[in-house]
Each structure stands twice: as C-alpha cells, then as structure tokens.
C-alpha cells in the first residue's frame, strides 16, 4: 500500500503550551489535506482541512499551515489541553492520482499536566 | 445527525475463514471508503464506493472485496483470512468523494487466530 511519512514520533507538551505537529507529503499534485485526531480505541476524528489554493486556515484552537513549495503541512494547537493527547494524522488527496486519501504515519501527542 | 456506524466492533476469526464487516454512512453521504489500520503499515486505503459502484481501489489482494447498497450502506468482505489480516478496519463517509470532508466510524477490530 501507499503511505506518507511512515513513522510515529512523539511530541510531549506541557498543558497550556502550544503544539506544532508537522507532516511532509510526497505528491505535488495533492490538492486537499486533512488533519485527523485518533484517540485510543476510536476511529480518526476530523479536525480541520485545507485546499491547495490556501496556505492557512484556522479553526477553534487549531490552525493548519500549508507550504506547497516544500510540500509541508503543519497543525498548530493553541493552549494544549489533556484531552488533546492522541495520535494525529495528516492525510492528502489528489484527484489526479485517484481521489483517495493517503495518510501519514501519525504523531503521538502527550500532554503533561 | 448520527455519525458513521460500523458493526461489529470486535471480531475473532480463524485462519481460512471469511468475514463481512458493515458500515452505515452519515445520512445523505454517498461515498463510502474503507481503510485498514495496522501498527506496521498505518492507515491504508482499500476501496471506495459511490452509488453502488466501486470507484477506486487500493493495492490489496482480491480476497478483499466490498459492495454498496442503494441506501449507501456498505459491506466489505475478506475471504480466506490470514494472520496478517488482523487489523482495525475503518469506514469513512463523504458527501461526494475524498476531496470533501471524510468522517470515520469507530472501526471493527478484527483478530485472526
């Protein structure tokens, strides 16, 4: 199967601090990107998305940044809370490449009280 | 509005058997995609169904198949189960395709013994 960035790094963050999760994608034709949060025993939960005609999008406490020049995506979480502890996945989609989501390997975020 | 529902939540099967998993998408969503999640390979795309037709397929053997009914509910089947098929099988529903928000169910945890 295909995948993007297959590894599971861990980010430890102090409660109240901001978190930045990074993702490198490989397909320059990708035109839609999504960040998901997955808690233990649950399915991935949609957080925020961004299309390739944008470079920044904000949601509630989250911001996604897209840098198409270096094929990099990041998720910023403001004032990280214990409930933010989970594995975060980026996913990319390209209509030209078959219109199916390709997922990164994920980043585990641990929030320390 | 009900989310994506997958049944059963857990399954234990013996090598060589077959299994059928079910997914009910969000009401009004017409696209259903299936993914396999394992610790070693991450989240990998299996196939996508739209209007009862398989529209896209990942790189899995023919033992993995699926179908979609007129009410958009979908099933996936795995025949001649192998130990390596043990995984979390996730279903995602979208309004149209993977270029729109995709929402996941809780998944079915399949264990092959």
PDB file of C-alpha atoms in Angstrom:
ATOM      1  CA  UNK A   1       0.000   0.000   0.000  1.00  0.00           C
ATOM      2  CA  UNK A   2       0.902   3.632  -0.223  1.00  0.00           C
ATOM      3  CA  UNK A   3       1.638   5.836   2.728  1.00  0.00           C
ATOM      4  CA  UNK A   4       3.238   9.129   3.597  1.00  0.00           C
ATOM      5  CA  UNK A   5       5.963   9.531   6.222  1.00  0.00           C
ATOM      6  CA  UNK A   6       5.622   6.128   7.880  1.00  0.00           C
ATOM      7  CA  UNK A   7       6.848   6.615  11.470  1.00  0.00           C
ATOM      8  CA  UNK A   8       5.280   7.554  14.795  1.00  0.00           C
ATOM      9  CA  UNK A   9       7.217  10.302  16.535  1.00  0.00           C
ATOM     10  CA  UNK A  10       6.061  11.569  19.910  1.00  0.00           C
ATOM     11  CA  UNK A  11       5.565  15.156  20.934  1.00  0.00           C
ATOM     12  CA  UNK A  12       5.461  15.889  24.671  1.00  0.00           C
ATOM     13  CA  UNK A  13       3.810  19.175  25.507  1.00  0.00           C
ATOM     14  CA  UNK A  14       3.142  20.974  28.755  1.00  0.00           C
ATOM     15  CA  UNK A  15      -0.517  21.695  29.388  1.00  0.00           C
ATOM     16  CA  UNK A  16      -1.280  25.227  28.287  1.00  0.00           C
ATOM     17  CA  UNK A  17       1.575  25.421  25.788  1.00  0.00           C
ATOM     18  CA  UNK A  18       1.085  25.490  22.032  1.00  0.00           C
ATOM     19  CA  UNK A  19       1.730  22.340  19.984  1.00  0.00           C
ATOM     20  CA  UNK A  20       3.034  22.131  16.442  1.00  0.00           C
ATOM     21  CA  UNK A  21       2.703  18.871  14.537  1.00  0.00           C
ATOM     22  CA  UNK A  22       4.449  18.550  11.208  1.00  0.00           C
ATOM     23  CA  UNK A  23       3.800  16.448   8.166  1.00  0.00           C
ATOM     24  CA  UNK A  24       5.731  16.058   4.913  1.00  0.00           C
ATOM     25  CA  UNK A  25       3.754  14.928   1.909  1.00  0.00           C
ATOM     26  CA  UNK A  26       5.158  13.491  -1.273  1.00  0.00           C
ATOM     27  CA  UNK A  27       2.643  14.134  -4.038  1.00  0.00           C
ATOM     28  CA  UNK A  28       2.960  17.601  -5.516  1.00  0.00           C
ATOM     29  CA  UNK A  29      -0.394  17.055  -7.237  1.00  0.00           C
ATOM     30  CA  UNK A  30      -2.241  16.737  -3.917  1.00  0.00           C
ATOM     31  CA  UNK A  31      -4.888  19.393  -3.688  1.00  0.00           C
ATOM     32  CA  UNK A  32      -6.720  18.661  -0.452  1.00  0.00           C
ATOM     33  CA  UNK A  33      -5.367  17.979   3.009  1.00  0.00           C
ATOM     34  CA  UNK A  34      -6.983  16.908   6.267  1.00  0.00           C
ATOM     35  CA  UNK A  35      -5.805  16.574   9.840  1.00  0.00           C
ATOM     36  CA  UNK A  36      -7.301  13.814  11.970  1.00  0.00           C
ATOM     37  CA  UNK A  37      -7.066  13.051  15.675  1.00  0.00           C
ATOM     38  CA  UNK A  38      -7.291   9.460  16.833  1.00  0.00           C
ATOM     39  CA  UNK A  39      -7.749   8.503  20.455  1.00  0.00           C
ATOM     40  CA  UNK A  40      -7.133   5.015  21.708  1.00  0.00           C
ATOM     41  CA  UNK A  41      -9.867   2.617  20.651  1.00  0.00           C
ATOM     42  CA  UNK A  42     -11.598   5.136  18.414  1.00  0.00           C
ATOM     43  CA  UNK A  43     -11.713   5.984  14.757  1.00  0.00           C
ATOM     44  CA  UNK A  44      -9.969   9.084  13.354  1.00  0.00           C
ATOM     45  CA  UNK A  45     -11.820  12.292  14.145  1.00  0.00           C
ATOM     46  CA  UNK A  46     -11.855  15.109  11.574  1.00  0.00           C
ATOM     47  CA  UNK A  47     -10.129  18.238  12.907  1.00  0.00           C
ATOM     48  CA  UNK A  48      -9.572  20.639  10.035  1.00  0.00           C
ATOM     49  CA  UNK A  49      -8.947  20.649   6.304  1.00  0.00           C
ATOM     50  CA  UNK A  50      -7.287  22.915   3.775  1.00  0.00           C
ATOM     51  CA  UNK A  51      -7.243  23.089   0.000  1.00  0.00           C
ATOM     52  CA  UNK A  52      -4.181  23.751  -2.087  1.00  0.00           C
ATOM     53  CA  UNK A  53      -5.329  27.239  -3.067  1.00  0.00           C
ATOM     54  CA  UNK A  54      -4.881  28.326   0.553  1.00  0.00           C
ATOM     55  CA  UNK A  55      -1.833  28.451   2.810  1.00  0.00           C
ATOM     56  CA  UNK A  56      -3.521  28.911   6.160  1.00  0.00           C
ATOM     57  CA  UNK A  57      -6.812  28.027   7.756  1.00  0.00           C
ATOM     58  CA  UNK A  58      -7.973  28.481  11.314  1.00  0.00           C
ATOM     59  CA  UNK A  59     -10.467  26.614  13.421  1.00  0.00           C
ATOM     60  CA  UNK A  60     -11.248  26.539  17.094  1.00  0.00           C
ATOM     61  CA  UNK A  61      -7.821  26.443  18.825  1.00  0.00           C
ATOM     62  CA  UNK A  62      -6.285  24.884  15.693  1.00  0.00           C
ATOM     63  CA  UNK A  63      -4.502  26.319  12.681  1.00  0.00           C
ATOM     64  CA  UNK A  64      -3.326  24.426   9.628  1.00  0.00           C
ATOM     65  CA  UNK A  65      -0.482  25.783   7.513  1.00  0.00           C
ATOM     66  CA  UNK A  66       0.324  24.545   4.036  1.00  0.00           C
ATOM     67  CA  UNK A  67       3.631  25.174   2.298  1.00  0.00           C
ATOM     68  CA  UNK A  68       3.355  23.777  -1.207  1.00  0.00           C
ATOM     69  CA  UNK A  69       6.877  24.820  -2.144  1.00  0.00           C
ATOM     70  CA  UNK A  70       8.417  22.335   0.275  1.00  0.00           C
ATOM     71  CA  UNK A  71       5.380  20.040   0.470  1.00  0.00           C
ATOM     72  CA  UNK A  72       4.885  20.587   4.165  1.00  0.00           C
ATOM     73  CA  UNK A  73       1.773  20.692   6.296  1.00  0.00           C
ATOM     74  CA  UNK A  74       1.548  21.625   9.953  1.00  0.00           C
ATOM     75  CA  UNK A  75      -1.111  21.656  12.633  1.00  0.00           C
ATOM     76  CA  UNK A  76      -0.876  24.126  15.457  1.00  0.00           C
ATOM     77  CA  UNK A  77      -2.902  23.567  18.605  1.00  0.00           C
ATOM     78  CA  UNK A  78      -3.208  26.546  20.914  1.00  0.00           C
ATOM     79  CA  UNK A  79      -3.262  26.134  24.705  1.00  0.00           C
ATOM     80  CA  UNK A  80      -2.927  22.365  24.576  1.00  0.00           C
ATOM     81  CA  UNK A  81      -5.204  20.501  26.967  1.00  0.00           C
ATOM     82  CA  UNK A  82      -5.068  16.952  28.404  1.00  0.00           C
ATOM     83  CA  UNK A  83      -7.912  15.997  26.065  1.00  0.00           C
ATOM     84  CA  UNK A  84      -5.628  16.765  23.122  1.00  0.00           C
ATOM     85  CA  UNK A  85      -3.497  13.722  23.936  1.00  0.00           C
ATOM     86  CA  UNK A  86      -3.909  11.422  20.933  1.00  0.00           C
ATOM     87  CA  UNK A  87      -2.293  10.383  17.669  1.00  0.00           C
ATOM     88  CA  UNK A  88      -2.593  12.973  14.920  1.00  0.00           C
ATOM     89  CA  UNK A  89      -2.586  12.052  11.245  1.00  0.00           C
ATOM     90  CA  UNK A  90      -2.275  14.191   8.183  1.00  0.00           C
ATOM     91  CA  UNK A  91      -3.941  12.955   5.016  1.00  0.00           C
ATOM     92  CA  UNK A  92      -3.638  14.144   1.434  1.00  0.00           C
ATOM     93  CA  UNK A  93      -5.865  13.675  -1.567  1.00  0.00           C
ATOM     94  CA  UNK A  94      -5.244  14.191  -5.228  1.00  0.00           C
ATOM     95  CA  UNK A  95      -7.994  13.950  -7.786  1.00  0.00           C
ATOM     96  CA  UNK A  96      -5.372  13.359 -10.447  1.00  0.00           C
ATOM     97  CA  UNK A  97      -3.819  10.493  -8.506  1.00  0.00           C
ATOM     98  CA  UNK A  98      -7.027   8.592  -7.947  1.00  0.00           C
ATOM     99  CA  UNK A  99      -9.008  10.600  -5.473  1.00  0.00           C
ATOM    100  CA  UNK A 100      -8.182   8.545  -2.379  1.00  0.00           C
ATOM    101  CA  UNK A 101      -6.812   9.706   0.958  1.00  0.00           C
ATOM    102  CA  UNK A 102      -3.180   8.874   1.670  1.00  0.00           C
ATOM    103  CA  UNK A 103      -2.263   9.051   5.339  1.00  0.00           C
ATOM    104  CA  UNK A 104       0.911   9.943   7.120  1.00  0.00           C
ATOM    105  CA  UNK A 105       2.300   7.663   9.797  1.00  0.00           C
ATOM    106  CA  UNK A 106       0.981   9.826  12.632  1.00  0.00           C
ATOM    107  CA  UNK A 107       2.403  11.788  15.554  1.00  0.00           C
ATOM    108  CA  UNK A 108       1.609  10.934  19.141  1.00  0.00           C
ATOM    109  CA  UNK A 109       0.966  13.978  21.328  1.00  0.00           C
ATOM    110  CA  UNK A 110       1.336  13.561  25.081  1.00  0.00           C
ATOM    111  CA  UNK A 111       0.128  16.428  27.222  1.00  0.00           C
ATOM    112  CA  UNK A 112       1.834  16.715  30.593  1.00  0.00           C
ATOM    113  CA  UNK A 113      -0.172  18.286  33.425  1.00  0.00           C
TER     114      UNK A 113
ATOM    115  CA  UNK B   1     -27.273  13.686  12.997  1.00  0.00           C
ATOM    116  CA  UNK B   2     -25.941  10.155  13.513  1.00  0.00           C
ATOM    117  CA  UNK B   3     -22.308   9.513  12.667  1.00  0.00           C
ATOM    118  CA  UNK B   4     -20.754   6.644  10.782  1.00  0.00           C
ATOM    119  CA  UNK B   5     -21.716   3.304  12.310  1.00  0.00           C
ATOM    120  CA  UNK B   6     -19.615   0.196  11.932  1.00  0.00           C
ATOM    121  CA  UNK B   7     -20.597  -3.278  13.071  1.00  0.00           C
ATOM    122  CA  UNK B   8     -19.438  -5.372  14.701  1.00  0.00           C
ATOM    123  CA  UNK B   9     -16.900  -3.556  16.887  1.00  0.00           C
ATOM    124  CA  UNK B  10     -14.837  -6.665  17.527  1.00  0.00           C
ATOM    125  CA  UNK B  11     -14.395  -9.957  15.714  1.00  0.00           C
ATOM    126  CA  UNK B  12     -12.235 -13.012  16.238  1.00  0.00           C
ATOM    127  CA  UNK B  13     -11.892 -15.368  13.305  1.00  0.00           C
ATOM    128  CA  UNK B  14      -9.789 -18.395  12.435  1.00  0.00           C
ATOM    129  CA  UNK B  15      -7.359 -18.559   9.525  1.00  0.00           C
ATOM    130  CA  UNK B  16      -9.092 -19.625   6.352  1.00  0.00           C
ATOM    131  CA  UNK B  17     -12.488 -18.290   7.350  1.00  0.00           C
ATOM    132  CA  UNK B  18     -14.196 -15.328   5.759  1.00  0.00           C
ATOM    133  CA  UNK B  19     -15.640 -12.227   7.367  1.00  0.00           C
ATOM    134  CA  UNK B  20     -18.111  -9.494   6.469  1.00  0.00           C
ATOM    135  CA  UNK B  21     -17.989  -6.051   8.014  1.00  0.00           C
ATOM    136  CA  UNK B  22     -20.732  -3.458   7.782  1.00  0.00           C
ATOM    137  CA  UNK B  23     -20.725   0.325   7.552  1.00  0.00           C
ATOM    138  CA  UNK B  24     -23.647   2.752   7.649  1.00  0.00           C
ATOM    139  CA  UNK B  25     -22.564   6.198   6.446  1.00  0.00           C
ATOM    140  CA  UNK B  26     -23.834   9.553   7.601  1.00  0.00           C
ATOM    141  CA  UNK B  27     -27.285  10.217   6.215  1.00  0.00           C
ATOM    142  CA  UNK B  28     -27.022  11.873   2.806  1.00  0.00           C
ATOM    143  CA  UNK B  29     -23.422  10.815   2.234  1.00  0.00           C
ATOM    144  CA  UNK B  30     -22.978   8.779  -0.909  1.00  0.00           C
ATOM    145  CA  UNK B  31     -19.288   7.929  -0.838  1.00  0.00           C
ATOM    146  CA  UNK B  32     -18.011   5.181   1.454  1.00  0.00           C
ATOM    147  CA  UNK B  33     -14.321   4.334   1.706  1.00  0.00           C
ATOM    148  CA  UNK B  34     -12.649   1.527   3.604  1.00  0.00           C
ATOM    149  CA  UNK B  35      -9.229   1.590   5.237  1.00  0.00           C
ATOM    150  CA  UNK B  36      -7.072  -0.925   7.035  1.00  0.00           C
ATOM    151  CA  UNK B  37      -5.054   0.261  10.025  1.00  0.00           C
ATOM    152  CA  UNK B  38      -2.162  -1.736  11.447  1.00  0.00           C
ATOM    153  CA  UNK B  39       0.759  -0.690  13.657  1.00  0.00           C
ATOM    154  CA  UNK B  40       3.236  -1.644  10.957  1.00  0.00           C
ATOM    155  CA  UNK B  41       1.611  -0.179   7.842  1.00  0.00           C
ATOM    156  CA  UNK B  42      -0.518   2.618   9.260  1.00  0.00           C
ATOM    157  CA  UNK B  43      -3.736   3.600   7.532  1.00  0.00           C
ATOM    158  CA  UNK B  44      -4.070   2.168   4.055  1.00  0.00           C
ATOM    159  CA  UNK B  45      -6.817   2.678   1.527  1.00  0.00           C
ATOM    160  CA  UNK B  46      -8.771  -0.415   0.493  1.00  0.00           C
ATOM    161  CA  UNK B  47     -11.543   0.836  -1.810  1.00  0.00           C
ATOM    162  CA  UNK B  48     -14.225   3.433  -2.307  1.00  0.00           C
ATOM    163  CA  UNK B  49     -17.849   3.013  -3.300  1.00  0.00           C
ATOM    164  CA  UNK B  50     -20.193   5.601  -4.715  1.00  0.00           C
ATOM    165  CA  UNK B  51     -23.732   4.966  -5.914  1.00  0.00           C
ATOM    166  CA  UNK B  52     -23.299   1.200  -5.545  1.00  0.00           C
ATOM    167  CA  UNK B  53     -20.188   1.175  -7.766  1.00  0.00           C
ATOM    168  CA  UNK B  54     -16.580   0.687  -6.800  1.00  0.00           C
ATOM    169  CA  UNK B  55     -14.979   3.912  -7.891  1.00  0.00           C
ATOM    170  CA  UNK B  56     -11.456   3.444  -6.582  1.00  0.00           C
ATOM    171  CA  UNK B  57      -9.303   0.607  -5.327  1.00  0.00           C
ATOM    172  CA  UNK B  58      -6.107   0.342  -3.307  1.00  0.00           C
ATOM    173  CA  UNK B  59      -3.310  -2.203  -3.529  1.00  0.00           C
ATOM    174  CA  UNK B  60      -4.862  -5.125  -1.716  1.00  0.00           C
ATOM    175  CA  UNK B  61      -5.340  -8.711  -2.952  1.00  0.00           C
ATOM    176  CA  UNK B  62      -8.597  -9.887  -4.433  1.00  0.00           C
ATOM    177  CA  UNK B  63      -9.512 -11.566  -1.134  1.00  0.00           C
ATOM    178  CA  UNK B  64     -10.666  -8.112  -0.070  1.00  0.00           C
ATOM    179  CA  UNK B  65     -13.926  -7.084  -1.666  1.00  0.00           C
ATOM    180  CA  UNK B  66     -16.828  -4.840  -0.959  1.00  0.00           C
ATOM    181  CA  UNK B  67     -20.177  -3.623  -2.090  1.00  0.00           C
ATOM    182  CA  UNK B  68     -22.571  -0.774  -1.551  1.00  0.00           C
ATOM    183  CA  UNK B  69     -26.328  -0.895  -1.348  1.00  0.00           C
ATOM    184  CA  UNK B  70     -28.888   1.556  -2.677  1.00  0.00           C
ATOM    185  CA  UNK B  71     -29.184   3.182   0.774  1.00  0.00           C
ATOM    186  CA  UNK B  72     -25.391   3.818   0.685  1.00  0.00           C
ATOM    187  CA  UNK B  73     -24.666   1.243   3.383  1.00  0.00           C
ATOM    188  CA  UNK B  74     -21.562  -0.706   2.562  1.00  0.00           C
ATOM    189  CA  UNK B  75     -20.065  -4.045   3.411  1.00  0.00           C
ATOM    190  CA  UNK B  76     -16.569  -5.348   2.987  1.00  0.00           C
ATOM    191  CA  UNK B  77     -15.640  -8.988   2.837  1.00  0.00           C
ATOM    192  CA  UNK B  78     -12.341 -10.705   3.422  1.00  0.00           C
ATOM    193  CA  UNK B  79     -12.088 -14.306   2.312  1.00  0.00           C
ATOM    194  CA  UNK B  80      -9.532 -16.954   3.263  1.00  0.00           C
ATOM    195  CA  UNK B  81      -8.358 -14.962   6.255  1.00  0.00           C
ATOM    196  CA  UNK B  82      -4.657 -14.793   7.060  1.00  0.00           C
ATOM    197  CA  UNK B  83      -2.979 -13.860  10.333  1.00  0.00           C
ATOM    198  CA  UNK B  84      -1.760 -10.666   8.684  1.00  0.00           C
ATOM    199  CA  UNK B  85      -5.322  -9.519   8.118  1.00  0.00           C
ATOM    200  CA  UNK B  86      -5.619  -8.755  11.830  1.00  0.00           C
ATOM    201  CA  UNK B  87      -6.227  -5.020  11.920  1.00  0.00           C
ATOM    202  CA  UNK B  88      -8.631  -2.214  12.636  1.00  0.00           C
ATOM    203  CA  UNK B  89     -10.895  -1.771   9.630  1.00  0.00           C
ATOM    204  CA  UNK B  90     -12.230   1.730   9.276  1.00  0.00           C
ATOM    205  CA  UNK B  91     -15.008   3.074   7.160  1.00  0.00           C
ATOM    206  CA  UNK B  92     -15.237   6.727   6.149  1.00  0.00           C
ATOM    207  CA  UNK B  93     -18.188   8.506   4.588  1.00  0.00           C
ATOM    208  CA  UNK B  94     -18.136  11.619   2.450  1.00  0.00           C
ATOM    209  CA  UNK B  95     -20.787  13.602   0.706  1.00  0.00           C
ATOM    210  CA  UNK B  96     -19.246  13.057  -2.729  1.00  0.00           C
ATOM    211  CA  UNK B  97     -15.644  11.870  -2.686  1.00  0.00           C
ATOM    212  CA  UNK B  98     -12.312  12.021  -0.876  1.00  0.00           C
ATOM    213  CA  UNK B  99     -11.960  15.659  -1.885  1.00  0.00           C
ATOM    214  CA  UNK B 100     -14.611  16.575   0.638  1.00  0.00           C
ATOM    215  CA  UNK B 101     -14.705  16.070   4.396  1.00  0.00           C
ATOM    216  CA  UNK B 102     -14.421  12.392   5.246  1.00  0.00           C
ATOM    217  CA  UNK B 103     -15.787  11.195   8.600  1.00  0.00           C
ATOM    218  CA  UNK B 104     -14.755   7.911  10.131  1.00  0.00           C
ATOM    219  CA  UNK B 105     -16.573   5.303  12.143  1.00  0.00           C
ATOM    220  CA  UNK B 106     -15.190   3.656  15.274  1.00  0.00           C
ATOM    221  CA  UNK B 107     -13.844   0.758  13.266  1.00  0.00           C
ATOM    222  CA  UNK B 108     -14.061  -3.006  13.508  1.00  0.00           C
ATOM    223  CA  UNK B 109     -11.181  -4.689  15.284  1.00  0.00           C
ATOM    224  CA  UNK B 110     -10.543  -7.990  13.502  1.00  0.00           C
ATOM    225  CA  UNK B 111      -8.298 -10.585  15.093  1.00  0.00           C
ATOM    226  CA  UNK B 112      -7.340 -13.652  13.081  1.00  0.00           C
ATOM    227  CA  UNK B 113      -6.050 -16.605  15.102  1.00  0.00           C
TER     228      UNK B 113
END
